[in-house]
Short mmCIF file of C-alpha atoms in Angstrom, two decimals:
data_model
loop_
_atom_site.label_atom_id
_atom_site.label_comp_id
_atom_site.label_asym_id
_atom_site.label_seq_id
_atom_site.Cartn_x
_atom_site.Cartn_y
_atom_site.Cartn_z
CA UNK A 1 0.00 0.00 0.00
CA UNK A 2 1.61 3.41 -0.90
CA UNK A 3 2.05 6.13 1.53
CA UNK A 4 1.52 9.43 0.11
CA UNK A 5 1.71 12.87 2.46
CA UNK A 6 -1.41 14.45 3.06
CA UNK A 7 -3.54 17.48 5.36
CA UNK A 8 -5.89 16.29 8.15
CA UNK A 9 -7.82 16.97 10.56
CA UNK A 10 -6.97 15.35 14.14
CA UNK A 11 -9.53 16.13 16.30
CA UNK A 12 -12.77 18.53 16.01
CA UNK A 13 -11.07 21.71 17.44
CA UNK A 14 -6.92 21.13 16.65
CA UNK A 15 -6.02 22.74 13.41
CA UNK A 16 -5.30 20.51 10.29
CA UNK A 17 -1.69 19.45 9.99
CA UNK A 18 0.69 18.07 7.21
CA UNK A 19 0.95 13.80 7.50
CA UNK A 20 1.08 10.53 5.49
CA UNK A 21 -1.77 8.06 4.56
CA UNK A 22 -1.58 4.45 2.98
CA UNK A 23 -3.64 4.57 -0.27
CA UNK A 24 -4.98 0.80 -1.68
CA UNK A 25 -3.16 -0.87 -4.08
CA UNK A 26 -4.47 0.00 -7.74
CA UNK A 27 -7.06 -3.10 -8.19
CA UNK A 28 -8.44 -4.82 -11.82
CA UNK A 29 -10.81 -1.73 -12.12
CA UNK A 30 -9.27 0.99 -10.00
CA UNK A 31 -7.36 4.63 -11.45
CA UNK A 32 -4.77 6.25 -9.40
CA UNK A 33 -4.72 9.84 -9.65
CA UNK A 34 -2.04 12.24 -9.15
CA UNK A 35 -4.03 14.78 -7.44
CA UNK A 36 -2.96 18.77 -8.87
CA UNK A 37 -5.82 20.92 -6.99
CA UNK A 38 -8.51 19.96 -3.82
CA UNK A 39 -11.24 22.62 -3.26
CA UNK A 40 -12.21 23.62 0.03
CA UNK A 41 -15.88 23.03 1.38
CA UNK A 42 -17.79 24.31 3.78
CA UNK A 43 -19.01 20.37 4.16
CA UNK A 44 -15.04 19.77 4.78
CA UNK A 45 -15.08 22.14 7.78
CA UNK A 46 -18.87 20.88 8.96
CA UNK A 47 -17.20 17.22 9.03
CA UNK A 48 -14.12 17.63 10.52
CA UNK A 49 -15.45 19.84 13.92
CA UNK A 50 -18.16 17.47 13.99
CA UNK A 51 -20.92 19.55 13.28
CA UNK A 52 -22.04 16.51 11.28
CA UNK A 53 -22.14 13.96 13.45
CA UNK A 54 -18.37 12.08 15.11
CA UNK A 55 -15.90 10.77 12.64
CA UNK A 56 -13.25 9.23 13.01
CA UNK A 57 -10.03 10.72 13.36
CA UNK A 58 -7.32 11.08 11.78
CA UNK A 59 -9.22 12.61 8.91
CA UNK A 60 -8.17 14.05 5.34
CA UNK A 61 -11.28 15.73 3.62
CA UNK A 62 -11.45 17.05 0.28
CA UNK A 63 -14.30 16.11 -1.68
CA UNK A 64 -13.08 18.47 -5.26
CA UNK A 65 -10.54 17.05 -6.67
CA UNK A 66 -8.39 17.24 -10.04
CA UNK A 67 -5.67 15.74 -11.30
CA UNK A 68 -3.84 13.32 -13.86
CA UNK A 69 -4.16 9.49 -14.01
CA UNK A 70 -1.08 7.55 -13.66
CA UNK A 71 -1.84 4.21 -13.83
CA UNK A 72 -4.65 1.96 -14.43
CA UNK A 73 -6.04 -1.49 -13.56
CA UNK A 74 -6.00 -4.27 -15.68
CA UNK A 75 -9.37 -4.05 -16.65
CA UNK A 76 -10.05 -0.27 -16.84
CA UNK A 77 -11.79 0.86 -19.83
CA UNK A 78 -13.21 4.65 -19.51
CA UNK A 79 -9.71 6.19 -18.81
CA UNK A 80 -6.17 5.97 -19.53
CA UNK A 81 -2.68 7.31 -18.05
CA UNK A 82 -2.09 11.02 -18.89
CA UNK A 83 -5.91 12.07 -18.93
CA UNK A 84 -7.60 15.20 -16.81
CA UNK A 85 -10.00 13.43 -14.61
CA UNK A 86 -12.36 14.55 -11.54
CA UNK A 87 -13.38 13.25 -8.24
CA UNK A 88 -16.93 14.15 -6.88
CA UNK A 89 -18.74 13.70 -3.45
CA UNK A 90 -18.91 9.87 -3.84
CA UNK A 91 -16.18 7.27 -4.91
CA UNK A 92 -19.03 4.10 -4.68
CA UNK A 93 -22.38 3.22 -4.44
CA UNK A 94 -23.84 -0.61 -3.83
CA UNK A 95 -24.80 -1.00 -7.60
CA UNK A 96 -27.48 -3.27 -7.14
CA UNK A 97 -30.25 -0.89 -5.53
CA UNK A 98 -33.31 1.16 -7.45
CA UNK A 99 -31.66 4.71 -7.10
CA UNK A 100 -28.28 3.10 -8.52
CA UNK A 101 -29.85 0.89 -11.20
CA UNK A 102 -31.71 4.00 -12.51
CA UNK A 103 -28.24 5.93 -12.35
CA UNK A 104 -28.96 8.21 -9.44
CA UNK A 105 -26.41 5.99 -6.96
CA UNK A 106 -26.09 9.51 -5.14
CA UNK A 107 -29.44 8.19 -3.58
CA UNK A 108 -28.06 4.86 -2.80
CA UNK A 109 -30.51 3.19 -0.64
CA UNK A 110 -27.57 1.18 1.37
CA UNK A 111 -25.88 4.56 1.53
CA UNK A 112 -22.98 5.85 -1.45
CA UNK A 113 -19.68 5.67 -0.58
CA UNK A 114 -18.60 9.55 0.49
CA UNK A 115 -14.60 10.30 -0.51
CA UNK A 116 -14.29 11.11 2.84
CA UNK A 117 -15.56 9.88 6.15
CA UNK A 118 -16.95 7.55 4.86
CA UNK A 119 -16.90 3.18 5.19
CA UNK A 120 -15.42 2.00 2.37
CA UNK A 121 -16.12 -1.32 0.61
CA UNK A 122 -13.45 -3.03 2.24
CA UNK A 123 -13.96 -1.72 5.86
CA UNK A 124 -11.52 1.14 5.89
CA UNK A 125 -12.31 4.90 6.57
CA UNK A 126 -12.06 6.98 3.04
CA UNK A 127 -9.80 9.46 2.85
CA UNK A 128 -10.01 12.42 0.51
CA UNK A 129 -8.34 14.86 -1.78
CA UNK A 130 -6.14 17.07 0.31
CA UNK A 131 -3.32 14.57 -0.32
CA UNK A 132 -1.10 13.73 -2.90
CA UNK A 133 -2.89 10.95 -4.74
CA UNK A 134 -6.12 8.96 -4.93
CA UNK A 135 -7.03 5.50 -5.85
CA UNK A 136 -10.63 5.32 -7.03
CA UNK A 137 -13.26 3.08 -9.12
CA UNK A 138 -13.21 4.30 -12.43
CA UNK A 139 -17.17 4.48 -12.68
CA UNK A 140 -16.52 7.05 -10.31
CA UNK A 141 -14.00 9.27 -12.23
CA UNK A 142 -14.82 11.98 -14.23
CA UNK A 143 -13.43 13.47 -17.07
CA UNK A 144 -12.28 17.02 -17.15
CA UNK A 145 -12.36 19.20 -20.43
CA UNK A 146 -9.41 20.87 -21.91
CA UNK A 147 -11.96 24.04 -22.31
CA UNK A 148 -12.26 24.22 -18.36
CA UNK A 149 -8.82 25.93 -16.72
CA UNK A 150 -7.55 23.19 -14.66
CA UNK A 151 -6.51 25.65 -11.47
CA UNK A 152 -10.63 26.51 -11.33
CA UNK A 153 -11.80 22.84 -12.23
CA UNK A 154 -12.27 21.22 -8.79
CA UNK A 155 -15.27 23.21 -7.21
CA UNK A 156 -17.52 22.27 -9.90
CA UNK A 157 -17.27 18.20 -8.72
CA UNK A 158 -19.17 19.45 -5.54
CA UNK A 159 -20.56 23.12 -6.31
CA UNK A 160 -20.41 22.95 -9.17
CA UNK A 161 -23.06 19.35 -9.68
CA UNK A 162 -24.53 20.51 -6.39
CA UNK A 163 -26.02 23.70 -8.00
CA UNK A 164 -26.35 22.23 -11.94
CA UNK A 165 -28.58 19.09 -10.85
CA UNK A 166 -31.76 21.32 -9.22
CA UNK A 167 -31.68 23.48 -11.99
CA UNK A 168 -31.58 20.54 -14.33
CA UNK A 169 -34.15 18.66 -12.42
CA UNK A 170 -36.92 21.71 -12.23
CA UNK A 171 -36.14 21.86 -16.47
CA UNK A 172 -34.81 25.74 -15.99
CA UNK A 173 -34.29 27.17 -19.39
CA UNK A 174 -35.81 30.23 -20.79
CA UNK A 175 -38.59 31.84 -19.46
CA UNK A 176 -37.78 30.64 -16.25
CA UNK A 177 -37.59 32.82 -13.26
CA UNK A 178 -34.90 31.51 -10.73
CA UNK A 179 -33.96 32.91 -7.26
CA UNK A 180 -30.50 32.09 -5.35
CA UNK A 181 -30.12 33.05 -1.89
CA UNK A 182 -26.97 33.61 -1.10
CA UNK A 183 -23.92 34.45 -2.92
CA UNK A 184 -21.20 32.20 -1.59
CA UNK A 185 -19.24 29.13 -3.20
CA UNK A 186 -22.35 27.30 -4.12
CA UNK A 187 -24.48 30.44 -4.59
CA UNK A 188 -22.06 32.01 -7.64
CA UNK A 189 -22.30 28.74 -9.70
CA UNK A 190 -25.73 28.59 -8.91
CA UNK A 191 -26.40 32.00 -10.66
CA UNK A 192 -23.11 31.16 -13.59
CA UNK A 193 -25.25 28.41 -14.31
CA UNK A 194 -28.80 29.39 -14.58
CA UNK A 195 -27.78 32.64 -16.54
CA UNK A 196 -26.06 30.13 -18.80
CA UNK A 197 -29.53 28.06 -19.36
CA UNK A 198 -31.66 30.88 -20.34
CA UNK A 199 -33.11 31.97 -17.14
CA UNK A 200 -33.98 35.33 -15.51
CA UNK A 201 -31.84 35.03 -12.34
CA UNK A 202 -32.39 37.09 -8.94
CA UNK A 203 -29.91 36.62 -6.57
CA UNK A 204 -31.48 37.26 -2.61
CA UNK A 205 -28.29 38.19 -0.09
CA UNK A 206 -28.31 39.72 3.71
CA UNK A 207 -26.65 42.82 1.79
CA UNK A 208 -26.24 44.39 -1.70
CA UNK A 209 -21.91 43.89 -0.89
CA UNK A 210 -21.46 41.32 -3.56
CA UNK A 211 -24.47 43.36 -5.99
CA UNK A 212 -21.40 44.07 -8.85
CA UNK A 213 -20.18 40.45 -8.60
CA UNK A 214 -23.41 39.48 -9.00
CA UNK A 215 -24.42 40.88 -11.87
CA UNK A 216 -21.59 40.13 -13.99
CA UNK A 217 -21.65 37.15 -12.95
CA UNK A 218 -25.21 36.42 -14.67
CA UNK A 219 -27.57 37.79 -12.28
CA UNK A 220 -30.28 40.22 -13.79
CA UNK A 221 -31.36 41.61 -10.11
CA UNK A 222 -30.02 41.58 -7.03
CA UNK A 223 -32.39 42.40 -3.38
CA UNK A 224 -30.80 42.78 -0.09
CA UNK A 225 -32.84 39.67 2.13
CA UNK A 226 -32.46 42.57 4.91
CA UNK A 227 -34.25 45.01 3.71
CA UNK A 228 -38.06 44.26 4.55
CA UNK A 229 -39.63 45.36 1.51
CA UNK A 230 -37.97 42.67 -0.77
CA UNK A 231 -40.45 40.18 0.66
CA UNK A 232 -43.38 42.50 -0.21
CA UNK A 233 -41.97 43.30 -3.40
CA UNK A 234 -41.31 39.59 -4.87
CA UNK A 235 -44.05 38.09 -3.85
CA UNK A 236 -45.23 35.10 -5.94
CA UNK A 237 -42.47 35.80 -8.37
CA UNK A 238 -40.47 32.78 -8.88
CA UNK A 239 -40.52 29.57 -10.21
CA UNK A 240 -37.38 28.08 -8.39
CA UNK A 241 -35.59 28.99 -5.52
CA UNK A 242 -32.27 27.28 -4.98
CA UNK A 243 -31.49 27.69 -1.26
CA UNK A 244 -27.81 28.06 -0.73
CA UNK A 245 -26.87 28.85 2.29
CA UNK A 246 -25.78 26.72 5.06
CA UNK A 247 -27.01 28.84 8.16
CA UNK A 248 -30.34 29.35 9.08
CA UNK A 249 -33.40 31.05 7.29
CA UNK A 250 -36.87 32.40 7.39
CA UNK A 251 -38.04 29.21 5.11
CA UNK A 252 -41.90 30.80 5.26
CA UNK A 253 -40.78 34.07 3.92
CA UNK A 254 -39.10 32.51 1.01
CA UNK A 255 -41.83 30.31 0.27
CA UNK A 256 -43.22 33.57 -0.15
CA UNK A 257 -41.85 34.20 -3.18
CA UNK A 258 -43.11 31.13 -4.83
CA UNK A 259 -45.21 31.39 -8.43
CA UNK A 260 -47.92 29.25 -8.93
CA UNK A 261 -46.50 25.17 -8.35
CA UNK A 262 -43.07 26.99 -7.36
CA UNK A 263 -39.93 24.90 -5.64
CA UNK A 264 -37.79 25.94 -2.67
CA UNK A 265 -34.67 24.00 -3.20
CA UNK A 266 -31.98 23.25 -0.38
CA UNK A 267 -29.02 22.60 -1.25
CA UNK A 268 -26.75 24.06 1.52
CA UNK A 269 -27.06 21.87 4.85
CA UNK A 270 -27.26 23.72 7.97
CA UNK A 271 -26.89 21.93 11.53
CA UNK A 272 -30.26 23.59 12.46
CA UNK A 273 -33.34 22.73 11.58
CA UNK A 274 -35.58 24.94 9.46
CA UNK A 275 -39.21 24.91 10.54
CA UNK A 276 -41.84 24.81 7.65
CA UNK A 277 -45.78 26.49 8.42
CA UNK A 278 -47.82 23.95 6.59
CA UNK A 279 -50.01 26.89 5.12
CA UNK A 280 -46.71 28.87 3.37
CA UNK A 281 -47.16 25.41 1.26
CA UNK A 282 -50.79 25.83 0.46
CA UNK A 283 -50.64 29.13 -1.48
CA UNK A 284 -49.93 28.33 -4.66
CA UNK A 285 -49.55 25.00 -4.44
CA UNK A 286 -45.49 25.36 -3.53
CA UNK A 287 -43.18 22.74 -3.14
CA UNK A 288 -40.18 22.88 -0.34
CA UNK A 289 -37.42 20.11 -1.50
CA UNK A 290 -33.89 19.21 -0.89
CA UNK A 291 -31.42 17.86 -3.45
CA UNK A 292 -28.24 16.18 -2.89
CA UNK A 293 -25.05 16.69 -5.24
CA UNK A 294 -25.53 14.51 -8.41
CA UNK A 295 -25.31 11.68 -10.12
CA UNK A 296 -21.74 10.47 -11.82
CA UNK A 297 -23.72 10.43 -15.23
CA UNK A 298 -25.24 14.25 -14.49
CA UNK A 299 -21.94 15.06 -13.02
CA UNK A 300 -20.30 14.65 -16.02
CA UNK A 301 -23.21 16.17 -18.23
CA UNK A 302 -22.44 19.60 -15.85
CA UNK A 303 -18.71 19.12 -17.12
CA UNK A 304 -19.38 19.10 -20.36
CA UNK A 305 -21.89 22.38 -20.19
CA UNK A 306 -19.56 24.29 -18.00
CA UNK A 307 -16.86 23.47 -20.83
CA UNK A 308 -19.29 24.82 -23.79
CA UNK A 309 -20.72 27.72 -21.98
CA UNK A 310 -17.05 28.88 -20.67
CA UNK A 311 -18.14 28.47 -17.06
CA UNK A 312 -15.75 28.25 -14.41
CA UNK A 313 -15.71 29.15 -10.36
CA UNK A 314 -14.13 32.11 -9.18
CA UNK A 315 -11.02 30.94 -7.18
CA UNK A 316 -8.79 31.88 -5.05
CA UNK A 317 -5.43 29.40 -4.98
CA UNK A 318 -3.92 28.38 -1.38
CA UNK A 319 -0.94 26.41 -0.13
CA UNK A 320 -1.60 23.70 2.29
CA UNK A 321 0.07 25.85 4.62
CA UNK A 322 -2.26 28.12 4.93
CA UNK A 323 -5.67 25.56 4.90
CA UNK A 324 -6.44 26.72 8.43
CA UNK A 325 -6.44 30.28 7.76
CA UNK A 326 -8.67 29.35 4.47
CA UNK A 327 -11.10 28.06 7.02
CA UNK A 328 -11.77 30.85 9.02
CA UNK A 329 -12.20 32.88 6.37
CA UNK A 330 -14.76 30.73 4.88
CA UNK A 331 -16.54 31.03 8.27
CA UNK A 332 -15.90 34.98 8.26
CA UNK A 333 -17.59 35.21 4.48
CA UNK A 334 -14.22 36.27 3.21
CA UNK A 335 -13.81 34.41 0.12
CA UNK A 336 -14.83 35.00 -3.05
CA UNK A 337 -15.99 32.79 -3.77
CA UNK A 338 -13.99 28.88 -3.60
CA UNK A 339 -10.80 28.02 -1.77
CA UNK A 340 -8.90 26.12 -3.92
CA UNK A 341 -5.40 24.03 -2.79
CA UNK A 342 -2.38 23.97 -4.96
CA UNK A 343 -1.56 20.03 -3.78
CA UNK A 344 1.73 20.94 -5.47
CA UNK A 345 2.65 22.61 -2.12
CA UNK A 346 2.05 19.31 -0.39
CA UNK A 347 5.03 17.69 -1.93
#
């Protein structure tokens, strides 16, 4: 088993610090990647504290991952040595369940395999992309375009998918009239995206501070959440919402907002609960949902759009030295709008 150096976490409230890990052998159908840039996620802070439930320590996170395969298993067919390739949210899934059988194995019903934190097949804790290398399935590798700037690649395998699958789901295109709160790491692909599939796109933020990023970013109005009239004024407006914000929220007033047969998506995952008034659901007929990353399949589908429509996150690069700063500031707001790690600097 090789032993490649790696960043973790090891304990909820000591900062992250430089080790080793043992990586699997390559198997039959396995890809090991070099790893060349790990995003940083707000789950990866969540997890590590234990805001999410205990884990097990010691623990590497990274869960937006990039690099360059070099070497294959004997029976690997979808990639080769040399190629740009991805890691997502999930490095398994049973196979053999309804969710995975009808390619949506982020819904495994015996649980996916997460690339961190998680119980692998063979009994072992995952381990995830703020290391040096990776060995994973090769179902469960993506393929990055050329057209997509490697440095900004790895927030889209969690963001990036995170954001593109409720859009896709609710068929946005044009005509539609989609709503992001907040304007964070998942919040600015959320808006790249729908912009990029025809829709009108409000963004909703505690404050008009990120208004100029906004809009050229693909936003065609921007409302401080703050400001009391917004509610009054965008009433039975929308026909999405896409909830991104990990922290707690008026749910009722957004369901507000809501057109006739409207959705409130979640797709950031705060510790809190978020109560729901049955009646904000009976007004035109409204729907409040959740939706969870996506599938490898749609994951690579939001690849392949990002690389046509020229999106990419807006990044800013770190060292590994300087991951626990990186985390405060993603608690302070202070990014704009994805960490990214240089794994180079892990060497």
């Amino acid at each position: 088993m090789p032993t490649v150096n790696a960043f973790a976490a090891t304990s909820a409230s000591e900062p992250l610090s430089r080790t080793t890990i043992e990586r699997r052998d390559v198997g039959a159908k396995d890809v090991l990647i070099e790893i060349a840039y790990s995003g940083i996620c707000h789950s990866d802070i969540h997890t590590v504290r234990g805001e999410w439930g205990d884990i097990t320590y010691p623990q590497v996170v990274g869960h937006e991952i990039v690099g360059t395969v070099t070497e294959v298993g004997s029976e690997v067919t979808l990639h080769k040595v040399g190629d740009r390739v991805g890691v997502g949210c999930m490095v398994n899934s049973c196979r053999e369940c309804e969710n995975c059988l009808a390619g949506e194995e982020q819904y495994c019903l015996n649980g996916n395999t997460g690339t961190y934190a998680s119980v692998d097949r063979d009994g072992s804790i995952t381990q995830g992309g703020y290391s040096t290398h990776i060995v994973v399935v090769e179902d469960f590798v993506l393929r990055v375009p050329e057209a997509i700037p490697f440095e900004k690649a790895a927030p889209l395998l969690c963001a990036g998918v995170t954001t593109y699958s409720p859009l896709a789901h609710w068929k946005v295109g044009p005509g539609s009239r989609v709503a992001v709160v907040g304007m964070g790491g998942l919040g600015h692909m959320a808006v790249k995206i729908a912009h990029a599939m025809g829709a009108e796109v409000t963004v909703l933020s505690q404050s008009l501070s990120k208004q100029e990023d906004g809009l050229r970013l693909g936003a065609d109005h921007y409302y401080a959440t703050s400001d009391p009239e917004t509610f009054d004024k965008l009433k039975n407006t929308f026909d999405l919402i896409v909830n991104s914000v990990s922290a707690k929220i008026d749910i009722n007033a957004y369901l507000s907002l809501l057109r006739l047969d409207g959705t409130l998506v979640s797709v950031g995952a705060p510790p809190e609960p978020l109560p729901v008034q049955v009646f904000s659901l009976f007004g035109n007929r409204r729907s409040f949902a959740g939706s969870g990353i996506g599938s490898i399949r749609e994951t690579q589908e939001m690849l392949d759009f990002c690389a046509e429509h020229d999106i990419a996150p807006e990044t800013e690069l770190v060292g590994a030295d300087d991951i626990n700063e990186a985390y405060e500031r993603v608690l302070a707001s202070d990014v704009r709008y994805r960490f990214v790690i240089d794994v180079s600097t892990l060497g």
